[in-house]
Amino acid sequence: MKKLFFFLLLSVLWSAQKTEIIELKENIKDRKGLTKSLTFIDNRSDKAIGTIPDKKDSVTLKFASDDVKGLFEKWFTEDNKVRGNNDIVLMLEDLKVYEEQDSNRPFPYIKARVKMSSFIKRNGRYYFIGRYDNVIVTNPKITVHPSIFLAGKISDLMAEFIKASYYPYIVANYFIPENEIGRYNEYLNKDYSAFSTSVLKDGVYTNFQRFRSQEPNLDYFLKKNKKGKVVDLIHNGMETSLSEMYCYVENGKAYKLTPVGFEEIHKNDKGFYIYSSRTNLFVESKTGGVFIGAVAGGLVGALIGAAIDASSNANAGAMNGVGFKSTLESNVYLDSLTGAYIFEN
C-alpha cells in the first residue's frame, strides 16, 4: 500500500513539473555575407530562466544545453557558410519568465523579461549597435499555453535581433574597452545635452541620436492648421511623412507622434518618458499577445514586445486613427541609447 502511495505521489509530481525548451532553430543567415563571426557573452547574474504556471502544470523554461554560449555560436556557424569581415558580439543581460499580478486587472499575467545588446568588434574595441530591453506579456484571454508561447517568442526575438545586428548602424562613436563591456551603458550615456540641460532646443529631430545630442535638423519644419494642430512635416520646401520625425520641441517641450496623437515627452531622474500604454503605441496583435516591430529609425535596439488584447475597443481606435485611448496608462520610458519604448508593466 505504501509503495502504491509513493508511486502515485511521484506520478503527480512528475506530471506537474515540466520543461519547455527555447529552441534556436530559425534561420539566422546573413544574406549579405558581411559577418565573419558571432561571439556570445552570457552576462546574466542568474542563469535560471524561471518556472511559470501553465494550466495545471508548472513549466520551467530552459535552453537545450547549459552551454548557452556554445548553442548560440553553433547556431551562427551552421547557418552561415559564407563569411565576411564583421565580428559581431551578442550579450544576453537578462532573461526571466515569471507570473505577476497587475493591480488594475483581476487576473495575473505571465511575462518574460528580456534584455540583450549587440556590438561590433573592431581592432579590439567594441562599438554599440543596439539593444532590446523590455517585457513580453502573454494575454491570458487568448494564450492557451503561456510556456509554449513565450519560448517561441523569445526564440523569434533573438533570431530577429541577431539578423538586424548583421548590418550595424553605429549609435555612438564612443568605444567600450573589452574588459568593460559589462559597463557599456556608462560609457555611452555620458556627455549628452538632452540629459543635462533644463531647457530643450526647439526644432524637429529626425532621430533619437539628434534629440539626445540636441541637434535639431534645420532642413525640417512643421506646418500647423488654424487650430494650432501639427498636420504636416516639411522637408526642403516639400511635404513629407511625419514618420521621418522622431519628435519635435516647441517652447522647450518635446512631443512624440503615436497612433493616438502627439504625446508630450517628460523627464525625471530615470530619464525621458511618455505617459501612455502598449495599446496606444502599437497595432493589434494577431499572434496571441505579442507584436514585435521596429521603431526609432529602424535601429536594432528598437525591437519591441507589446501585449495587445485583440478584442480591445481602445486598440481598434488606435488602429483606425479614431483616437480612442486606453485607460491602462503608465510611464513608458525611452531607451537612453536607442529611443525605443521600455515598458515596465
mmCIF file of C-alpha atoms in Angstrom:
data_model
loop_
_atom_site.group_PDB
_atom_site.id
_atom_site.type_symbol
_atom_site.label_atom_id
_atom_site.label_comp_id
_atom_site.label_asym_id
_atom_site.label_seq_id
_atom_site.Cartn_x
_atom_site.Cartn_y
_atom_site.Cartn_z
ATOM 1 C CA MET A 1 0.000 0.000 0.000
ATOM 2 C CA LYS A 2 2.856 2.370 0.871
ATOM 3 C CA LYS A 3 4.591 1.620 -2.408
ATOM 4 C CA LEU A 4 1.404 2.404 -4.308
ATOM 5 C CA PHE A 5 1.008 5.685 -2.403
ATOM 6 C CA PHE A 6 4.559 6.823 -3.182
ATOM 7 C CA PHE A 7 4.167 5.777 -6.820
ATOM 8 C CA LEU A 8 1.024 7.886 -7.121
ATOM 9 C CA LEU A 9 2.740 10.807 -5.375
ATOM 10 C CA LEU A 10 5.707 10.649 -7.744
ATOM 11 C CA SER A 11 3.336 10.436 -10.695
ATOM 12 C CA VAL A 12 1.576 13.619 -9.589
ATOM 13 C CA LEU A 13 4.856 15.463 -9.083
ATOM 14 C CA TRP A 14 6.182 14.240 -12.418
ATOM 15 C CA SER A 15 3.069 15.429 -14.266
ATOM 16 C CA ALA A 16 3.134 18.817 -12.538
ATOM 17 C CA GLN A 17 6.785 19.610 -13.315
ATOM 18 C CA LYS A 18 7.537 20.071 -17.000
ATOM 19 C CA THR A 19 10.184 21.706 -19.149
ATOM 20 C CA GLU A 20 9.780 23.868 -22.252
ATOM 21 C CA ILE A 21 12.874 24.293 -24.415
ATOM 22 C CA ILE A 22 13.690 27.610 -26.054
ATOM 23 C CA GLU A 23 14.651 26.253 -29.455
ATOM 24 C CA LEU A 24 17.192 28.106 -31.583
ATOM 25 C CA LYS A 25 16.023 26.828 -34.935
ATOM 26 C CA GLU A 26 15.065 29.836 -37.055
ATOM 27 C CA ASN A 27 17.485 30.542 -39.877
ATOM 28 C CA ILE A 28 19.873 33.384 -38.981
ATOM 29 C CA LYS A 29 21.820 33.505 -42.224
ATOM 30 C CA ASP A 30 23.490 36.817 -43.045
ATOM 31 C CA ARG A 31 22.036 37.310 -46.522
ATOM 32 C CA LYS A 32 24.689 39.852 -47.460
ATOM 33 C CA GLY A 33 27.585 37.738 -46.188
ATOM 34 C CA LEU A 34 29.121 40.598 -44.177
ATOM 35 C CA THR A 35 29.599 38.785 -40.870
ATOM 36 C CA LYS A 36 32.655 36.711 -40.022
ATOM 37 C CA SER A 37 31.773 35.620 -36.502
ATOM 38 C CA LEU A 38 29.195 35.834 -33.733
ATOM 39 C CA THR A 39 30.561 35.799 -30.185
ATOM 40 C CA PHE A 40 28.079 35.213 -27.373
ATOM 41 C CA ILE A 41 28.536 36.692 -23.883
ATOM 42 C CA ASP A 42 26.219 35.476 -21.116
ATOM 43 C CA ASN A 43 26.203 38.393 -18.701
ATOM 44 C CA ARG A 44 23.145 37.300 -16.703
ATOM 45 C CA SER A 45 23.555 37.432 -12.937
ATOM 46 C CA ASP A 46 21.154 34.467 -12.640
ATOM 47 C CA LYS A 47 21.301 31.802 -15.336
ATOM 48 C CA ALA A 48 17.947 30.219 -14.400
ATOM 49 C CA ILE A 49 15.194 31.452 -16.729
ATOM 50 C CA GLY A 50 12.352 30.602 -14.398
ATOM 51 C CA THR A 51 9.232 28.479 -13.847
ATOM 52 C CA ILE A 52 5.689 29.598 -14.678
ATOM 53 C CA PRO A 53 2.212 28.114 -14.252
ATOM 54 C CA ASP A 54 0.669 26.604 -17.394
ATOM 55 C CA LYS A 55 -2.826 25.263 -16.824
ATOM 56 C CA LYS A 56 -2.364 22.622 -14.080
ATOM 57 C CA ASP A 57 1.384 22.321 -14.592
ATOM 58 C CA SER A 58 4.464 24.221 -13.545
ATOM 59 C CA VAL A 59 6.734 24.629 -16.542
ATOM 60 C CA THR A 60 10.425 25.540 -16.432
ATOM 61 C CA LEU A 61 11.868 27.302 -19.463
ATOM 62 C CA LYS A 62 15.395 26.318 -20.479
ATOM 63 C CA PHE A 63 17.799 26.319 -23.382
ATOM 64 C CA ALA A 64 18.628 22.918 -24.881
ATOM 65 C CA SER A 65 22.005 22.934 -23.098
ATOM 66 C CA ASP A 66 23.666 24.624 -20.142
ATOM 67 C CA ASP A 67 26.397 25.657 -22.576
ATOM 68 C CA VAL A 68 24.407 28.638 -23.866
ATOM 69 C CA LYS A 69 27.474 30.240 -25.439
ATOM 70 C CA GLY A 70 28.090 27.082 -27.453
ATOM 71 C CA LEU A 71 24.441 26.925 -28.544
ATOM 72 C CA PHE A 72 24.392 30.459 -29.936
ATOM 73 C CA GLU A 73 27.765 30.285 -31.648
ATOM 74 C CA LYS A 74 26.939 26.898 -33.217
ATOM 75 C CA TRP A 75 23.606 28.352 -34.370
ATOM 76 C CA PHE A 76 25.510 31.054 -36.256
ATOM 77 C CA THR A 77 28.152 28.797 -37.806
ATOM 78 C CA GLU A 78 25.608 26.260 -39.037
ATOM 79 C CA ASP A 79 23.559 28.927 -40.840
ATOM 80 C CA ASN A 80 26.479 30.981 -42.184
ATOM 81 C CA LYS A 81 28.866 29.180 -44.501
ATOM 82 C CA VAL A 82 29.861 32.342 -46.420
ATOM 83 C CA ARG A 83 31.688 34.776 -44.156
ATOM 84 C CA GLY A 84 32.558 38.457 -44.339
ATOM 85 C CA ASN A 85 34.743 40.666 -42.147
ATOM 86 C CA ASN A 86 32.498 41.839 -39.312
ATOM 87 C CA ASP A 87 32.859 40.365 -35.827
ATOM 88 C CA ILE A 88 29.517 40.708 -34.046
ATOM 89 C CA VAL A 89 29.158 40.307 -30.288
ATOM 90 C CA LEU A 90 25.815 39.389 -28.719
ATOM 91 C CA MET A 91 25.433 39.918 -24.973
ATOM 92 C CA LEU A 92 22.499 38.455 -23.051
ATOM 93 C CA GLU A 93 21.971 40.600 -19.952
ATOM 94 C CA ASP A 94 18.672 39.333 -18.573
ATOM 95 C CA LEU A 95 16.163 36.577 -19.361
ATOM 96 C CA LYS A 96 13.434 35.748 -16.865
ATOM 97 C CA VAL A 97 9.906 34.355 -17.041
ATOM 98 C CA TYR A 98 7.520 34.978 -14.170
ATOM 99 C CA GLU A 99 3.910 35.453 -13.080
ATOM 100 C CA GLU A 100 2.844 38.894 -11.916
ATOM 101 C CA GLN A 101 -0.438 40.292 -10.644
ATOM 102 C CA ASP A 102 -1.225 43.691 -12.107
ATOM 103 C CA SER A 103 -3.081 45.920 -9.673
ATOM 104 C CA ASN A 104 -5.618 47.082 -12.261
ATOM 105 C CA ARG A 105 -6.571 43.598 -13.522
ATOM 106 C CA PRO A 106 -8.278 40.748 -11.621
ATOM 107 C CA PHE A 107 -6.034 38.032 -13.073
ATOM 108 C CA PRO A 108 -2.252 37.552 -13.145
ATOM 109 C CA TYR A 109 -0.104 37.836 -16.257
ATOM 110 C CA ILE A 110 2.688 35.540 -17.387
ATOM 111 C CA LYS A 111 5.649 37.642 -18.520
ATOM 112 C CA ALA A 112 9.173 37.397 -19.865
ATOM 113 C CA ARG A 113 11.836 39.979 -19.129
ATOM 114 C CA VAL A 114 14.430 40.141 -21.923
ATOM 115 C CA LYS A 115 17.484 42.348 -22.190
ATOM 116 C CA MET A 116 20.217 41.860 -24.762
ATOM 117 C CA SER A 117 22.602 44.068 -26.652
ATOM 118 C CA SER A 118 24.854 43.782 -29.670
ATOM 119 C CA PHE A 119 28.227 45.243 -30.631
ATOM 120 C CA ILE A 120 30.669 45.167 -33.485
ATOM 121 C CA LYS A 121 34.288 44.466 -32.572
ATOM 122 C CA ARG A 122 36.997 46.333 -34.450
ATOM 123 C CA ASN A 123 40.668 46.384 -33.526
ATOM 124 C CA GLY A 124 39.954 45.140 -30.021
ATOM 125 C CA ARG A 125 37.316 47.805 -29.412
ATOM 126 C CA TYR A 126 33.569 47.308 -29.018
ATOM 127 C CA TYR A 127 31.093 49.661 -30.685
ATOM 128 C CA PHE A 128 27.439 49.552 -29.689
ATOM 129 C CA ILE A 129 24.869 48.529 -32.327
ATOM 130 C CA GLY A 130 21.627 48.257 -30.362
ATOM 131 C CA ARG A 131 19.659 46.529 -27.653
ATOM 132 C CA TYR A 132 16.322 45.045 -26.704
ATOM 133 C CA ASP A 133 15.209 45.825 -23.157
ATOM 134 C CA ASN A 134 11.602 45.005 -22.472
ATOM 135 C CA VAL A 135 8.874 42.843 -21.002
ATOM 136 C CA ILE A 136 6.881 40.457 -23.199
ATOM 137 C CA VAL A 137 3.386 39.830 -21.843
ATOM 138 C CA THR A 138 1.025 36.975 -22.650
ATOM 139 C CA ASN A 139 -2.665 37.703 -22.967
ATOM 140 C CA PRO A 140 -4.442 35.256 -20.600
ATOM 141 C CA LYS A 141 -7.673 35.622 -22.576
ATOM 142 C CA ILE A 142 -6.266 34.124 -25.774
ATOM 143 C CA THR A 143 -2.998 32.374 -24.870
ATOM 144 C CA VAL A 144 -3.631 28.675 -24.213
ATOM 145 C CA HIS A 145 -0.123 27.647 -23.152
ATOM 146 C CA PRO A 146 1.996 30.633 -21.985
ATOM 147 C CA SER A 147 5.139 28.490 -21.679
ATOM 148 C CA ILE A 148 4.990 27.426 -25.350
ATOM 149 C CA PHE A 149 4.057 30.942 -26.432
ATOM 150 C CA LEU A 150 6.881 32.657 -24.540
ATOM 151 C CA ALA A 151 9.500 30.089 -25.554
ATOM 152 C CA GLY A 152 8.579 30.642 -29.200
ATOM 153 C CA LYS A 153 8.529 34.427 -28.954
ATOM 154 C CA ILE A 154 11.858 34.560 -27.105
ATOM 155 C CA SER A 155 13.409 32.412 -29.834
ATOM 156 C CA ASP A 156 11.890 34.545 -32.611
ATOM 157 C CA LEU A 157 13.016 37.740 -30.927
ATOM 158 C CA MET A 158 16.600 36.546 -30.530
ATOM 159 C CA ALA A 159 16.748 35.463 -34.174
ATOM 160 C CA GLU A 160 15.436 38.811 -35.431
ATOM 161 C CA PHE A 161 17.783 40.700 -33.124
ATOM 162 C CA ILE A 162 20.808 38.778 -34.406
ATOM 163 C CA LYS A 163 19.833 39.264 -38.054
ATOM 164 C CA ALA A 164 19.347 43.007 -37.543
ATOM 165 C CA SER A 165 22.782 43.196 -35.892
ATOM 166 C CA TYR A 166 24.487 41.938 -39.056
ATOM 167 C CA TYR A 167 24.061 45.365 -40.660
ATOM 168 C CA PRO A 168 25.314 47.665 -37.919
ATOM 169 C CA TYR A 169 24.282 51.254 -37.524
ATOM 170 C CA ILE A 170 26.771 52.636 -35.021
ATOM 171 C CA VAL A 171 24.758 54.554 -32.446
ATOM 172 C CA ALA A 172 27.729 56.263 -30.793
ATOM 173 C CA ASN A 173 31.348 56.910 -31.710
ATOM 174 C CA TYR A 174 32.452 56.031 -28.196
ATOM 175 C CA PHE A 175 34.095 52.626 -27.969
ATOM 176 C CA ILE A 176 33.989 50.296 -24.991
ATOM 177 C CA PRO A 177 37.191 48.571 -23.857
ATOM 178 C CA GLU A 178 36.969 44.777 -23.944
ATOM 179 C CA ASN A 179 37.263 44.403 -20.172
ATOM 180 C CA GLU A 180 34.492 46.989 -19.608
ATOM 181 C CA ILE A 181 31.857 45.535 -21.924
ATOM 182 C CA GLY A 182 29.512 44.968 -18.976
ATOM 183 C CA ARG A 183 29.563 48.715 -18.226
ATOM 184 C CA TYR A 184 28.816 49.866 -21.772
ATOM 185 C CA ASN A 185 25.801 51.895 -20.660
ATOM 186 C CA GLU A 186 28.002 54.163 -18.541
ATOM 187 C CA TYR A 187 30.373 54.762 -21.438
ATOM 188 C CA LEU A 188 27.663 55.595 -23.941
ATOM 189 C CA ASN A 189 25.393 57.779 -21.837
ATOM 190 C CA LYS A 190 27.896 60.445 -20.899
ATOM 191 C CA ASP A 191 28.054 63.991 -22.208
ATOM 192 C CA TYR A 192 24.670 64.162 -23.963
ATOM 193 C CA SER A 193 22.958 67.548 -23.814
ATOM 194 C CA ALA A 194 19.348 66.336 -23.585
ATOM 195 C CA PHE A 195 20.012 64.626 -20.257
ATOM 196 C CA SER A 196 21.887 67.517 -18.685
ATOM 197 C CA THR A 197 20.042 70.591 -19.960
ATOM 198 C CA SER A 198 16.996 72.071 -18.252
ATOM 199 C CA VAL A 199 15.626 73.584 -21.480
ATOM 200 C CA LEU A 200 15.441 71.617 -24.728
ATOM 201 C CA LYS A 201 16.200 73.284 -28.077
ATOM 202 C CA ASP A 202 13.194 73.978 -30.291
ATOM 203 C CA GLY A 203 13.062 72.239 -33.668
ATOM 204 C CA VAL A 204 12.483 68.954 -35.478
ATOM 205 C CA TYR A 205 14.580 65.910 -34.561
ATOM 206 C CA THR A 206 14.702 63.242 -37.242
ATOM 207 C CA ASN A 207 16.194 60.570 -34.971
ATOM 208 C CA PHE A 208 16.795 59.963 -31.300
ATOM 209 C CA GLN A 209 20.534 60.495 -31.589
ATOM 210 C CA ARG A 210 19.921 64.071 -32.743
ATOM 211 C CA PHE A 211 17.483 64.570 -29.888
ATOM 212 C CA ARG A 212 19.828 63.400 -27.154
ATOM 213 C CA SER A 213 22.650 65.494 -28.659
ATOM 214 C CA GLN A 214 20.231 68.432 -29.007
ATOM 215 C CA GLU A 215 20.930 68.922 -32.704
ATOM 216 C CA PRO A 216 17.612 69.687 -34.478
ATOM 217 C CA ASN A 217 17.542 69.082 -38.216
ATOM 218 C CA LEU A 218 17.231 72.536 -39.755
ATOM 219 C CA ASP A 219 16.043 71.099 -43.093
ATOM 220 C CA TYR A 220 12.695 70.235 -41.499
ATOM 221 C CA PHE A 221 9.890 72.319 -40.017
ATOM 222 C CA LEU A 222 6.272 71.778 -39.015
ATOM 223 C CA LYS A 223 3.072 73.017 -40.600
ATOM 224 C CA LYS A 224 0.020 73.645 -38.407
ATOM 225 C CA ASN A 225 -3.657 74.231 -39.115
ATOM 226 C CA LYS A 226 -5.734 77.150 -37.851
ATOM 227 C CA LYS A 227 -6.309 75.374 -34.526
ATOM 228 C CA GLY A 228 -2.563 75.080 -33.933
ATOM 229 C CA LYS A 229 -2.502 71.336 -34.560
ATOM 230 C CA VAL A 230 0.508 69.839 -36.360
ATOM 231 C CA VAL A 231 -0.700 68.486 -39.707
ATOM 232 C CA ASP A 232 2.402 68.230 -41.913
ATOM 233 C CA LEU A 233 6.161 67.901 -41.865
ATOM 234 C CA ILE A 234 8.033 69.995 -44.435
ATOM 235 C CA HIS A 235 11.436 68.937 -45.764
ATOM 236 C CA ASN A 236 13.274 71.357 -48.045
ATOM 237 C CA GLY A 237 10.000 73.009 -49.012
ATOM 238 C CA MET A 238 8.155 69.738 -49.733
ATOM 239 C CA GLU A 239 5.563 67.932 -47.629
ATOM 240 C CA THR A 240 6.859 64.611 -46.326
ATOM 241 C CA SER A 241 5.705 61.877 -43.962
ATOM 242 C CA LEU A 242 5.521 62.625 -40.259
ATOM 243 C CA SER A 243 7.231 59.261 -39.760
ATOM 244 C CA GLU A 244 10.526 60.909 -40.800
ATOM 245 C CA MET A 245 10.447 62.762 -37.467
ATOM 246 C CA TYR A 246 11.366 61.187 -34.151
ATOM 247 C CA CYS A 247 9.994 64.125 -32.177
ATOM 248 C CA TYR A 248 9.813 67.888 -32.133
ATOM 249 C CA VAL A 249 10.421 70.513 -29.464
ATOM 250 C CA GLU A 250 8.384 73.691 -29.127
ATOM 251 C CA ASN A 251 8.768 76.244 -26.342
ATOM 252 C CA GLY A 252 11.168 73.858 -24.624
ATOM 253 C CA LYS A 253 8.689 70.946 -24.561
ATOM 254 C CA ALA A 254 9.156 67.768 -26.619
ATOM 255 C CA TYR A 255 6.356 65.865 -28.364
ATOM 256 C CA LYS A 256 6.336 62.413 -29.979
ATOM 257 C CA LEU A 257 3.828 61.116 -32.524
ATOM 258 C CA THR A 258 1.872 57.971 -31.535
ATOM 259 C CA PRO A 259 -1.130 56.195 -33.141
ATOM 260 C CA VAL A 260 -3.426 58.253 -30.884
ATOM 261 C CA GLY A 261 -1.749 61.620 -31.493
ATOM 262 C CA PHE A 262 1.220 63.579 -30.197
ATOM 263 C CA GLU A 263 2.274 62.824 -26.636
ATOM 264 C CA GLU A 264 4.452 65.101 -24.522
ATOM 265 C CA ILE A 265 7.865 63.728 -23.573
ATOM 266 C CA HIS A 266 8.584 64.250 -19.869
ATOM 267 C CA LYS A 267 11.798 63.818 -17.923
ATOM 268 C CA ASN A 268 12.575 62.657 -14.391
ATOM 269 C CA ASP A 269 15.609 61.220 -12.624
ATOM 270 C CA LYS A 270 15.199 57.934 -14.554
ATOM 271 C CA GLY A 271 15.195 59.565 -17.981
ATOM 272 C CA PHE A 272 12.711 60.592 -20.687
ATOM 273 C CA TYR A 273 9.246 59.067 -20.824
ATOM 274 C CA ILE A 274 5.728 59.483 -22.151
ATOM 275 C CA TYR A 275 2.584 58.636 -20.224
ATOM 276 C CA SER A 276 0.866 56.028 -22.377
ATOM 277 C CA SER A 277 0.168 52.310 -22.807
ATOM 278 C CA ARG A 278 1.053 49.394 -25.062
ATOM 279 C CA THR A 279 -2.385 49.589 -26.672
ATOM 280 C CA ASN A 280 -1.912 53.253 -27.561
ATOM 281 C CA LEU A 281 1.543 52.715 -29.032
ATOM 282 C CA PHE A 282 1.204 49.537 -31.073
ATOM 283 C CA VAL A 283 -1.109 47.998 -33.608
ATOM 284 C CA GLU A 284 -3.247 44.954 -32.956
ATOM 285 C CA SER A 285 -1.540 41.666 -32.230
ATOM 286 C CA LYS A 286 -2.673 38.658 -34.209
ATOM 287 C CA THR A 287 -0.275 36.155 -32.652
ATOM 288 C CA GLY A 288 -1.709 35.581 -29.189
ATOM 289 C CA GLY A 289 -0.356 38.575 -27.316
ATOM 290 C CA VAL A 290 2.918 39.860 -28.724
ATOM 291 C CA PHE A 291 3.772 42.222 -31.544
ATOM 292 C CA ILE A 292 7.444 42.610 -32.406
ATOM 293 C CA GLY A 293 8.242 45.598 -34.570
ATOM 294 C CA ALA A 294 10.830 48.237 -35.286
ATOM 295 C CA VAL A 295 10.608 51.877 -34.289
ATOM 296 C CA ALA A 296 13.085 54.701 -33.742
ATOM 297 C CA GLY A 297 14.535 54.828 -37.222
ATOM 298 C CA GLY A 298 14.930 51.093 -37.688
ATOM 299 C CA LEU A 299 17.584 50.651 -35.003
ATOM 300 C CA VAL A 300 18.042 47.093 -33.865
ATOM 301 C CA GLY A 301 17.614 48.292 -30.295
ATOM 302 C CA ALA A 302 14.102 49.392 -31.127
ATOM 303 C CA LEU A 303 12.731 45.866 -31.438
ATOM 304 C CA ILE A 304 9.875 45.793 -29.011
ATOM 305 C CA GLY A 305 7.432 43.348 -27.467
ATOM 306 C CA ALA A 306 3.925 44.636 -26.820
ATOM 307 C CA ALA A 307 0.939 42.736 -25.482
ATOM 308 C CA ILE A 308 -2.349 43.753 -27.071
ATOM 309 C CA ASP A 309 -5.867 42.486 -26.414
ATOM 310 C CA ALA A 310 -7.131 41.815 -29.960
ATOM 311 C CA SER A 311 -10.699 42.491 -28.845
ATOM 312 C CA SER A 312 -9.911 45.833 -27.245
ATOM 313 C CA ASN A 313 -12.008 48.764 -28.445
ATOM 314 C CA ALA A 314 -9.194 51.091 -27.473
ATOM 315 C CA ASN A 315 -6.829 49.169 -29.703
ATOM 316 C CA ALA A 316 -9.252 49.310 -32.615
ATOM 317 C CA GLY A 317 -9.407 53.070 -32.189
ATOM 318 C CA ALA A 318 -5.645 53.358 -32.338
ATOM 319 C CA MET A 319 -5.563 51.135 -35.401
ATOM 320 C CA ASN A 320 -8.067 53.210 -37.315
ATOM 321 C CA GLY A 321 -6.873 56.611 -36.202
ATOM 322 C CA VAL A 322 -10.093 57.331 -34.303
ATOM 323 C CA GLY A 323 -8.184 58.441 -31.253
ATOM 324 C CA PHE A 324 -9.681 56.242 -28.525
ATOM 325 C CA LYS A 325 -7.144 55.881 -25.750
ATOM 326 C CA SER A 326 -6.536 53.070 -23.318
ATOM 327 C CA THR A 327 -7.017 53.903 -19.646
ATOM 328 C CA LEU A 328 -4.279 51.434 -18.619
ATOM 329 C CA GLU A 329 -1.522 54.009 -18.897
ATOM 330 C CA SER A 330 1.776 54.383 -17.085
ATOM 331 C CA ASN A 331 5.224 55.867 -17.605
ATOM 332 C CA VAL A 332 6.747 54.402 -20.784
ATOM 333 C CA TYR A 333 10.454 55.247 -20.809
ATOM 334 C CA LEU A 334 12.580 55.913 -23.883
ATOM 335 C CA ASP A 335 15.736 53.827 -24.091
ATOM 336 C CA SER A 336 18.609 56.219 -23.417
ATOM 337 C CA LEU A 337 20.667 54.759 -26.281
ATOM 338 C CA THR A 338 18.092 53.918 -28.950
ATOM 339 C CA GLY A 339 14.956 55.910 -28.128
ATOM 340 C CA ALA A 340 12.850 52.731 -28.131
ATOM 341 C CA TYR A 341 9.942 52.262 -25.736
ATOM 342 C CA ILE A 342 10.656 50.440 -22.484
ATOM 343 C CA PHE A 343 7.575 49.083 -20.743
ATOM 344 C CA GLU A 344 7.730 48.399 -17.043
ATOM 345 C CA ASN A 345 4.204 46.974 -16.895
#
